C-alpha cells in the first residue's frame, strides 16, 4: 500500500514526518511512504541511505495555517497538501495524511479528491480518549457548520463503518450529542435526528450529554460541526487549564516540588491518557479517497500512530465499504 | 430586602438552605430570608431560637428533579418553587433562589413570574471559573435551544448589564462563542450575530473559541442554549475525568499515596479554583423579577454565595436597569 504524507504540514514539519516515515518504513516493509514536499528540506533529514519504501514527491509550495482554506487550495496547486490529494485522486496513492491547515485539508478532500457519491456533506472525525481506553470517534468536528438531520444520519452510518472496519468493533454503539439523555431533549436538529437514528440500521444508544463523552458510553458520537468543535475545544481547554493550575500549585513550595517530583510518572500517565495525540489520525469521511488528518502538533510518534490507522483503513477496504453503503442512495 | 429561598430544591435540601439562611441572616441583618417549603421539615432544622429575619412560607409540594418541567409547574401550584415564584410576582419577595429542577425553574420564571417586556426569550446564565479568578458569565446555558441572532444580542446586552451591576465591571468584555476567532467563522447564527454585536452599544471583543473560555479573555460569553449546554457540560466532564484519573494514579502505589498526601492541599486548591460552586447563583435573565439558579449540588457554603450575589443584584437594582434597557424595544 502507498501512503502520501504532506511532509510540510503541521508544527513539526518536515522533521516529524521524515522521522515517522523512517520508523514506519522499517516496521511495515509492505508500505510505500511518499513524503510530499520540498526535496531540499526533506532529503537532508532523510539521509543518503533511506530505505527503498520511502520516496519523495516534489511540491514547491506550502499551505500555511493562516491561509484562507478554499483560496489556498485553488491557488497553491503545487502545495504539498494539494499534490498529496492529487496523488490519491489519480490512484498514485491509497491514502494521504496531513497535519496542516484543517480547513484546507477539508477543501483538498472536496475539491481535489472529490466527494463520495451519495454523501451530502463530508464530515471531519476525531478520536477522543476515554476513561475505559476504548476511545471514541466523534464527528462532525467542523466540516459542516449547519448540518441537517439527514447529514447527521450519514455521519452515524459512516462512523459505524469506520469503527467496525478500522477498530474491529462488531456493533459500534452510536450516540447523539445532546443536552439531556431523554428522547424529547434538544434543539430542532437533534430532535429530528433522533427519530432518524431510531429507524436506521445502526446500534443507536440514544442521546449522550457532553459530560459523559469521556466516560466510554458509546463508540461513535454524532453532532453538527459547530457543536462538535465546541465540544472538542472545551475538552481540550479544560484539560489544559487544569494542568496549568496543577503546575502552578505543585511548584509553589519546596515541599510541593519534592512530592510532585515523586509523582511525575503518575502525572505523565494521566496526561497521556487524556492526550489526543495517542489517537492520532482522524479521517475526513465522505470523500472518494482516504484523507486522514493528523493533529497540528503531531510529533513523530503521533504521526506513526496516524500511519498505523491509515494502514488498517486501507487494509480493511474502508473506502470501498463506505462506497458500497452509499452508492445506491 | 427579602429573598425567597426554595428550601426543598437541590441535592442537599432542606438542610443546606436552612444552614445558609442562618449564616446569611447573621451576616446581613437587613435581609429577610424566607424559607419556602414544608414547615415540618424546615422548623426542626431551624430550631426554636431562629433570628427574626428568617421566616417560613409554607408550601406542601416539591418539584422533583425528574419531573417534566412545564407540567410540574402547572400542576404543582403549591410546590416550594412555584410558591417562591409567586412571592416574587406579587412583590412579597425581591428575588427567589432555587437549586431545584433547572427546567422547572425556567418554567417558573416564564409562567409564574413572567417575561420582561421587550425580551424575546429569557436566557439562563452560569458563572464559570477562570484562570485569572475574575470568573466569566456565560449565557444562554439551555433556556433557548434554537436561538436567533437578535436573541443572542439581547443576551449580550443583559450579560453586560449584569456584570456591570452585580460585579462592578465598568465595560464588560463581551465574547461570542464560536469555532474560530476570525470574523467570518461560524454557522449561520454566529455569523449573523457577529454583525449585530459589532453595531451594538457593548464592548464586543469578538469571537471566542471554547478552548479559551477559561483563560479569562472576556467577562461575558454569549451562545445559543444548545451550544452553551455542550460547553458547560464538556468543561465539567473533562474536569471530572481528569480528577478521576488522578485519583486512580495517585492511589496506585504506597509511594504515590504518600507523596499525594503531602500535596492534598494543592489538589484541593486546584479543585476549588475549577469549582463551579465557588461562583454559585446564576440568574435567569429576561424575567420580570429576579430568579436565581443555584447549582443542584449546592451545599450551605455555595448557597450563601448565591444569597450574596442575589443581595448585590437587588441592591444595585439589576431588574430595573434591565427593564430600562429593554422597555422601549
Tab-separated table of C-alpha atoms in Angstrom, chain B residues 5-311:
chain	number	residue	atom	x	y	z
B	5	UNK	CA	-35.457	30.515	49.042
B	6	UNK	CA	-36.845	27.287	47.604
B	7	UNK	CA	-35.937	25.248	50.677
B	8	UNK	CA	-36.916	21.921	49.121
B	9	UNK	CA	-34.861	22.086	45.880
B	10	UNK	CA	-31.433	20.564	45.220
B	11	UNK	CA	-29.435	17.584	46.462
B	12	UNK	CA	-28.952	18.890	49.996
B	13	UNK	CA	-32.434	20.257	50.720
B	14	UNK	CA	-33.623	21.430	53.140
B	15	UNK	CA	-30.501	21.232	55.348
B	16	UNK	CA	-28.192	23.335	53.098
B	17	UNK	CA	-30.854	26.017	52.721
B	18	UNK	CA	-31.584	26.296	56.426
B	19	UNK	CA	-27.875	26.427	57.297
B	20	UNK	CA	-27.107	29.044	54.645
B	21	UNK	CA	-30.129	31.114	55.698
B	22	UNK	CA	-28.904	31.084	59.303
B	23	UNK	CA	-25.432	32.196	58.247
B	24	UNK	CA	-26.817	34.844	55.882
B	25	UNK	CA	-29.291	36.150	58.470
B	26	UNK	CA	-26.441	36.702	60.932
B	27	UNK	CA	-24.167	38.376	58.390
B	28	UNK	CA	-26.806	40.590	56.750
B	29	UNK	CA	-29.368	41.754	59.340
B	30	UNK	CA	-31.036	43.978	56.719
B	31	UNK	CA	-32.032	40.904	54.719
B	32	UNK	CA	-35.205	38.895	55.270
B	33	UNK	CA	-34.650	35.222	54.350
B	34	UNK	CA	-37.894	33.423	53.570
B	35	UNK	CA	-37.564	29.637	53.516
B	36	UNK	CA	-40.311	28.273	51.283
B	37	UNK	CA	-41.334	24.672	51.859
B	38	UNK	CA	-42.671	22.125	54.291
B	39	UNK	CA	-42.604	23.707	57.803
B	40	UNK	CA	-42.442	20.282	59.428
B	41	UNK	CA	-39.135	19.633	57.702
B	42	UNK	CA	-37.715	23.136	57.978
B	43	UNK	CA	-38.681	24.119	61.553
B	44	UNK	CA	-36.763	21.331	63.363
B	45	UNK	CA	-33.576	22.245	61.483
B	46	UNK	CA	-34.115	25.910	62.167
B	47	UNK	CA	-34.543	25.374	65.920
B	48	UNK	CA	-36.568	27.444	68.318
B	49	UNK	CA	-34.293	30.474	68.569
B	50	UNK	CA	-34.065	31.387	64.879
B	51	UNK	CA	-33.286	35.066	64.274
B	52	UNK	CA	-36.128	37.455	63.446
B	53	UNK	CA	-35.042	37.921	59.838
B	54	UNK	CA	-35.725	34.281	58.932
B	55	UNK	CA	-39.283	33.160	58.271
B	56	UNK	CA	-41.020	30.150	56.753
B	57	UNK	CA	-43.532	30.346	53.915
B	58	UNK	CA	-45.458	27.066	53.821
B	59	UNK	CA	-45.587	25.041	50.587
B	60	UNK	CA	-46.909	21.496	50.597
B	61	UNK	CA	-45.478	20.124	47.347
B	62	UNK	CA	-41.996	19.587	45.867
B	63	UNK	CA	-40.938	19.598	42.220
B	64	UNK	CA	-38.591	16.662	41.770
B	65	UNK	CA	-35.506	16.632	39.561
B	66	UNK	CA	-37.103	14.177	37.126
B	67	UNK	CA	-40.459	15.974	36.882
B	68	UNK	CA	-41.383	17.226	33.426
B	69	UNK	CA	-40.768	20.998	33.885
B	70	UNK	CA	-43.800	22.734	32.386
B	71	UNK	CA	-46.248	20.094	33.588
B	72	UNK	CA	-44.802	20.200	37.101
B	73	UNK	CA	-45.048	23.988	37.331
B	74	UNK	CA	-48.656	23.902	36.099
B	75	UNK	CA	-49.797	21.026	38.317
B	76	UNK	CA	-47.820	21.607	41.493
B	77	UNK	CA	-49.199	25.052	42.275
B	78	UNK	CA	-48.313	24.661	45.938
B	79	UNK	CA	-44.751	23.483	45.351
B	80	UNK	CA	-41.910	25.353	47.082
B	81	UNK	CA	-40.536	26.552	43.753
B	82	UNK	CA	-43.841	27.863	42.400
B	83	UNK	CA	-44.768	29.490	45.718
B	84	UNK	CA	-41.395	31.275	45.788
B	85	UNK	CA	-42.010	32.440	42.221
B	86	UNK	CA	-45.440	33.712	43.176
B	87	UNK	CA	-43.932	35.726	46.043
B	88	UNK	CA	-41.664	37.491	43.553
B	89	UNK	CA	-44.550	38.031	41.149
B	90	UNK	CA	-46.726	39.537	43.896
B	91	UNK	CA	-43.962	41.720	45.273
B	92	UNK	CA	-43.739	39.813	48.550
B	93	UNK	CA	-40.091	38.991	47.795
B	94	UNK	CA	-37.411	40.899	45.869
B	95	UNK	CA	-35.874	37.727	44.495
B	96	UNK	CA	-36.079	33.954	44.606
B	97	UNK	CA	-33.298	31.367	44.638
B	98	UNK	CA	-33.724	27.696	43.768
B	99	UNK	CA	-31.305	24.793	43.376
B	100	UNK	CA	-34.061	22.537	42.086
B	101	UNK	CA	-35.003	21.240	38.620
B	102	UNK	CA	-33.481	23.731	36.149
B	103	UNK	CA	-36.151	23.282	33.501
B	104	UNK	CA	-38.879	23.815	36.085
B	105	UNK	CA	-37.150	26.952	37.340
B	106	UNK	CA	-37.118	28.353	33.800
B	107	UNK	CA	-40.808	27.477	33.516
B	108	UNK	CA	-41.476	29.144	36.882
B	109	UNK	CA	-39.705	32.247	35.634
B	110	UNK	CA	-41.722	32.378	32.429
B	111	UNK	CA	-45.117	31.142	33.599
B	112	UNK	CA	-45.264	32.362	37.195
B	113	UNK	CA	-43.061	35.466	37.373
B	114	UNK	CA	-43.407	36.432	33.719
B	115	UNK	CA	-41.192	37.538	30.847
B	116	UNK	CA	-39.724	41.033	30.919
B	117	UNK	CA	-41.249	43.418	28.379
B	118	UNK	CA	-39.054	43.703	25.278
B	119	UNK	CA	-37.275	40.375	25.833
B	120	UNK	CA	-37.938	37.688	23.231
B	121	UNK	CA	-36.567	34.694	25.115
B	122	UNK	CA	-35.093	34.672	28.623
B	123	UNK	CA	-31.629	33.168	28.939
B	124	UNK	CA	-30.093	31.068	31.695
B	125	UNK	CA	-26.670	32.280	32.773
B	126	UNK	CA	-23.860	30.454	34.569
B	127	UNK	CA	-20.648	31.693	36.108
B	128	UNK	CA	-17.539	29.793	35.020
B	129	UNK	CA	-14.281	29.851	36.962
B	130	UNK	CA	-11.374	31.353	35.010
B	131	UNK	CA	-7.604	31.122	35.413
B	132	UNK	CA	-7.419	34.826	36.289
B	133	UNK	CA	-10.081	34.364	39.018
B	134	UNK	CA	-12.369	37.043	37.553
B	135	UNK	CA	-14.940	34.464	36.526
B	136	UNK	CA	-16.985	34.503	33.342
B	137	UNK	CA	-20.716	34.907	32.848
B	138	UNK	CA	-21.906	32.521	30.147
B	139	UNK	CA	-25.367	32.555	28.612
B	140	UNK	CA	-27.567	31.010	27.373
B	141	UNK	CA	-26.937	27.678	29.093
B	142	UNK	CA	-30.064	25.951	27.861
B	143	UNK	CA	-33.221	28.059	28.101
B	144	UNK	CA	-33.404	28.706	24.369
B	145	UNK	CA	-32.290	25.793	22.193
B	146	UNK	CA	-32.843	27.332	18.754
B	147	UNK	CA	-31.821	30.942	19.312
B	148	UNK	CA	-31.993	33.713	16.724
B	149	UNK	CA	-29.255	36.322	16.198
B	150	UNK	CA	-31.409	39.076	17.770
B	151	UNK	CA	-31.895	36.910	20.842
B	152	UNK	CA	-28.132	36.435	21.174
B	153	UNK	CA	-27.805	40.218	21.048
B	154	UNK	CA	-30.291	40.520	23.924
B	155	UNK	CA	-28.177	38.023	25.886
B	156	UNK	CA	-25.118	40.163	25.228
B	157	UNK	CA	-26.861	43.302	26.463
B	158	UNK	CA	-28.315	41.587	29.540
B	159	UNK	CA	-24.982	39.931	30.361
B	160	UNK	CA	-23.208	43.247	30.073
B	161	UNK	CA	-25.654	44.939	32.448
B	162	UNK	CA	-25.420	42.032	34.907
B	163	UNK	CA	-21.609	42.100	35.050
B	164	UNK	CA	-21.647	45.839	35.459
B	165	UNK	CA	-24.402	45.985	38.131
B	166	UNK	CA	-23.563	42.830	40.109
B	167	UNK	CA	-19.815	42.541	39.689
B	168	UNK	CA	-18.893	46.186	39.231
B	169	UNK	CA	-17.097	45.754	35.908
B	170	UNK	CA	-17.093	49.104	34.100
B	171	UNK	CA	-17.067	47.970	30.473
B	172	UNK	CA	-17.628	44.213	30.466
B	173	UNK	CA	-15.874	42.483	27.563
B	174	UNK	CA	-18.423	40.518	25.524
B	175	UNK	CA	-17.326	37.475	23.522
B	176	UNK	CA	-19.293	35.362	21.058
B	177	UNK	CA	-18.724	31.607	21.379
B	178	UNK	CA	-17.512	30.403	18.013
B	179	UNK	CA	-15.346	27.851	16.206
B	180	UNK	CA	-12.576	30.321	15.381
B	181	UNK	CA	-11.585	33.866	16.222
B	182	UNK	CA	-11.825	35.309	12.703
B	183	UNK	CA	-14.908	37.380	11.884
B	184	UNK	CA	-16.107	35.141	9.057
B	185	UNK	CA	-16.074	31.939	11.131
B	186	UNK	CA	-19.055	30.018	12.381
B	187	UNK	CA	-22.502	28.828	11.487
B	188	UNK	CA	-25.306	30.983	10.104
B	189	UNK	CA	-26.375	32.008	13.612
B	190	UNK	CA	-22.986	33.216	14.839
B	191	UNK	CA	-22.143	34.960	11.559
B	192	UNK	CA	-25.355	36.981	11.772
B	193	UNK	CA	-24.887	37.601	15.499
B	194	UNK	CA	-21.326	38.811	14.917
B	195	UNK	CA	-22.617	41.582	12.633
B	196	UNK	CA	-25.265	42.605	15.179
B	197	UNK	CA	-22.745	42.617	18.047
B	198	UNK	CA	-20.401	44.878	16.107
B	199	UNK	CA	-23.143	47.513	15.758
B	200	UNK	CA	-24.370	47.247	19.359
B	201	UNK	CA	-23.506	49.504	22.327
B	202	UNK	CA	-21.414	46.796	24.007
B	203	UNK	CA	-17.696	46.228	24.441
B	204	UNK	CA	-17.580	43.396	21.884
B	205	UNK	CA	-14.194	41.657	21.819
B	206	UNK	CA	-15.061	39.262	19.001
B	207	UNK	CA	-15.343	35.509	18.599
B	208	UNK	CA	-14.024	33.319	21.403
B	209	UNK	CA	-13.136	29.650	20.982
B	210	UNK	CA	-14.239	27.070	23.530
B	211	UNK	CA	-10.635	26.296	24.416
B	212	UNK	CA	-10.043	29.902	25.549
B	213	UNK	CA	-13.186	30.256	27.657
B	214	UNK	CA	-11.407	29.501	30.939
B	215	UNK	CA	-8.451	31.749	30.149
B	216	UNK	CA	-10.217	34.974	31.096
B	217	UNK	CA	-10.363	36.544	27.627
B	218	UNK	CA	-13.813	38.063	28.228
B	219	UNK	CA	-16.316	38.836	31.017
B	220	UNK	CA	-19.429	37.544	29.240
B	221	UNK	CA	-19.656	34.815	26.642
B	222	UNK	CA	-22.792	34.540	24.543
B	223	UNK	CA	-24.129	31.460	22.778
B	224	UNK	CA	-27.342	29.618	21.954
B	225	UNK	CA	-28.729	27.300	24.622
B	226	UNK	CA	-27.665	24.113	22.852
B	227	UNK	CA	-24.008	25.098	22.404
B	228	UNK	CA	-23.951	26.596	25.900
B	229	UNK	CA	-25.087	23.347	27.416
B	230	UNK	CA	-22.453	21.404	25.429
B	231	UNK	CA	-19.780	23.876	26.564
B	232	UNK	CA	-20.765	23.784	30.239
B	233	UNK	CA	-21.046	20.013	30.424
B	234	UNK	CA	-17.866	19.387	28.406
B	235	UNK	CA	-15.886	21.588	30.800
B	236	UNK	CA	-17.412	19.844	33.816
B	237	UNK	CA	-16.936	16.408	32.267
B	238	UNK	CA	-13.290	16.971	31.400
B	239	UNK	CA	-12.530	18.211	34.913
B	240	UNK	CA	-14.320	15.263	36.479
B	241	UNK	CA	-12.488	12.764	34.221
B	242	UNK	CA	-9.086	14.252	34.945
B	243	UNK	CA	-9.639	14.218	38.706
B	244	UNK	CA	-10.877	10.629	38.432
B	245	UNK	CA	-7.700	9.592	36.578
B	246	UNK	CA	-5.536	11.483	39.070
B	247	UNK	CA	-7.206	9.716	41.976
B	248	UNK	CA	-6.602	6.374	40.251
B	249	UNK	CA	-2.939	7.074	39.556
B	250	UNK	CA	-2.186	8.646	42.930
B	251	UNK	CA	-3.515	5.699	44.880
B	252	UNK	CA	-1.866	3.064	42.706
B	253	UNK	CA	1.188	2.578	44.964
B	254	UNK	CA	2.242	3.319	48.531
B	255	UNK	CA	4.907	5.733	47.314
B	256	UNK	CA	2.345	7.620	45.233
B	257	UNK	CA	-0.089	7.670	48.143
B	258	UNK	CA	2.466	9.184	50.499
B	259	UNK	CA	3.521	11.878	48.056
B	260	UNK	CA	-0.100	12.612	47.190
B	261	UNK	CA	-0.919	13.079	50.880
B	262	UNK	CA	1.658	15.873	51.059
B	263	UNK	CA	0.053	17.510	48.032
B	264	UNK	CA	-3.523	17.234	49.268
B	265	UNK	CA	-3.879	20.982	49.970
B	266	UNK	CA	-2.525	21.768	46.486
B	267	UNK	CA	-5.000	19.422	44.831
B	268	UNK	CA	-7.827	20.920	46.880
B	269	UNK	CA	-6.857	24.424	45.754
B	270	UNK	CA	-6.871	23.343	42.091
B	271	UNK	CA	-10.229	21.685	42.573
B	272	UNK	CA	-11.632	24.766	44.291
B	273	UNK	CA	-10.401	27.030	41.529
B	274	UNK	CA	-12.161	24.844	38.950
B	275	UNK	CA	-15.275	24.559	41.111
B	276	UNK	CA	-18.462	25.971	39.686
B	277	UNK	CA	-19.938	26.149	43.201
B	278	UNK	CA	-17.486	28.899	44.065
B	279	UNK	CA	-19.474	31.118	41.740
B	280	UNK	CA	-22.876	29.836	42.752
B	281	UNK	CA	-26.026	31.802	41.904
B	282	UNK	CA	-26.664	32.329	38.211
B	283	UNK	CA	-29.565	34.485	37.113
B	284	UNK	CA	-32.355	33.680	34.714
B	285	UNK	CA	-32.121	36.881	32.685
B	286	UNK	CA	-35.116	38.369	30.889
B	287	UNK	CA	-37.678	37.684	33.633
B	288	UNK	CA	-39.707	40.492	35.255
B	289	UNK	CA	-38.340	39.622	38.690
B	290	UNK	CA	-35.051	38.285	39.976
B	291	UNK	CA	-34.898	34.491	39.642
B	292	UNK	CA	-31.580	32.910	40.629
B	293	UNK	CA	-30.458	29.347	40.000
B	294	UNK	CA	-28.215	27.579	42.467
B	295	UNK	CA	-26.196	24.522	41.427
B	296	UNK	CA	-28.137	21.314	42.136
B	297	UNK	CA	-25.326	20.085	44.387
B	298	UNK	CA	-25.114	23.342	46.348
B	299	UNK	CA	-24.063	22.947	49.961
B	300	UNK	CA	-24.624	25.633	52.604
B	301	UNK	CA	-21.451	27.500	51.613
B	302	UNK	CA	-22.432	27.533	47.935
B	303	UNK	CA	-25.946	28.670	48.835
B	304	UNK	CA	-24.580	31.526	50.899
B	305	UNK	CA	-22.591	32.608	47.847
B	306	UNK	CA	-25.836	32.583	45.856
B	307	UNK	CA	-27.512	34.709	48.521
B	308	UNK	CA	-24.619	37.185	48.420
B	309	UNK	CA	-24.905	37.518	44.607
B	310	UNK	CA	-28.646	37.960	44.905
B	311	UNK	CA	-28.274	40.704	47.559
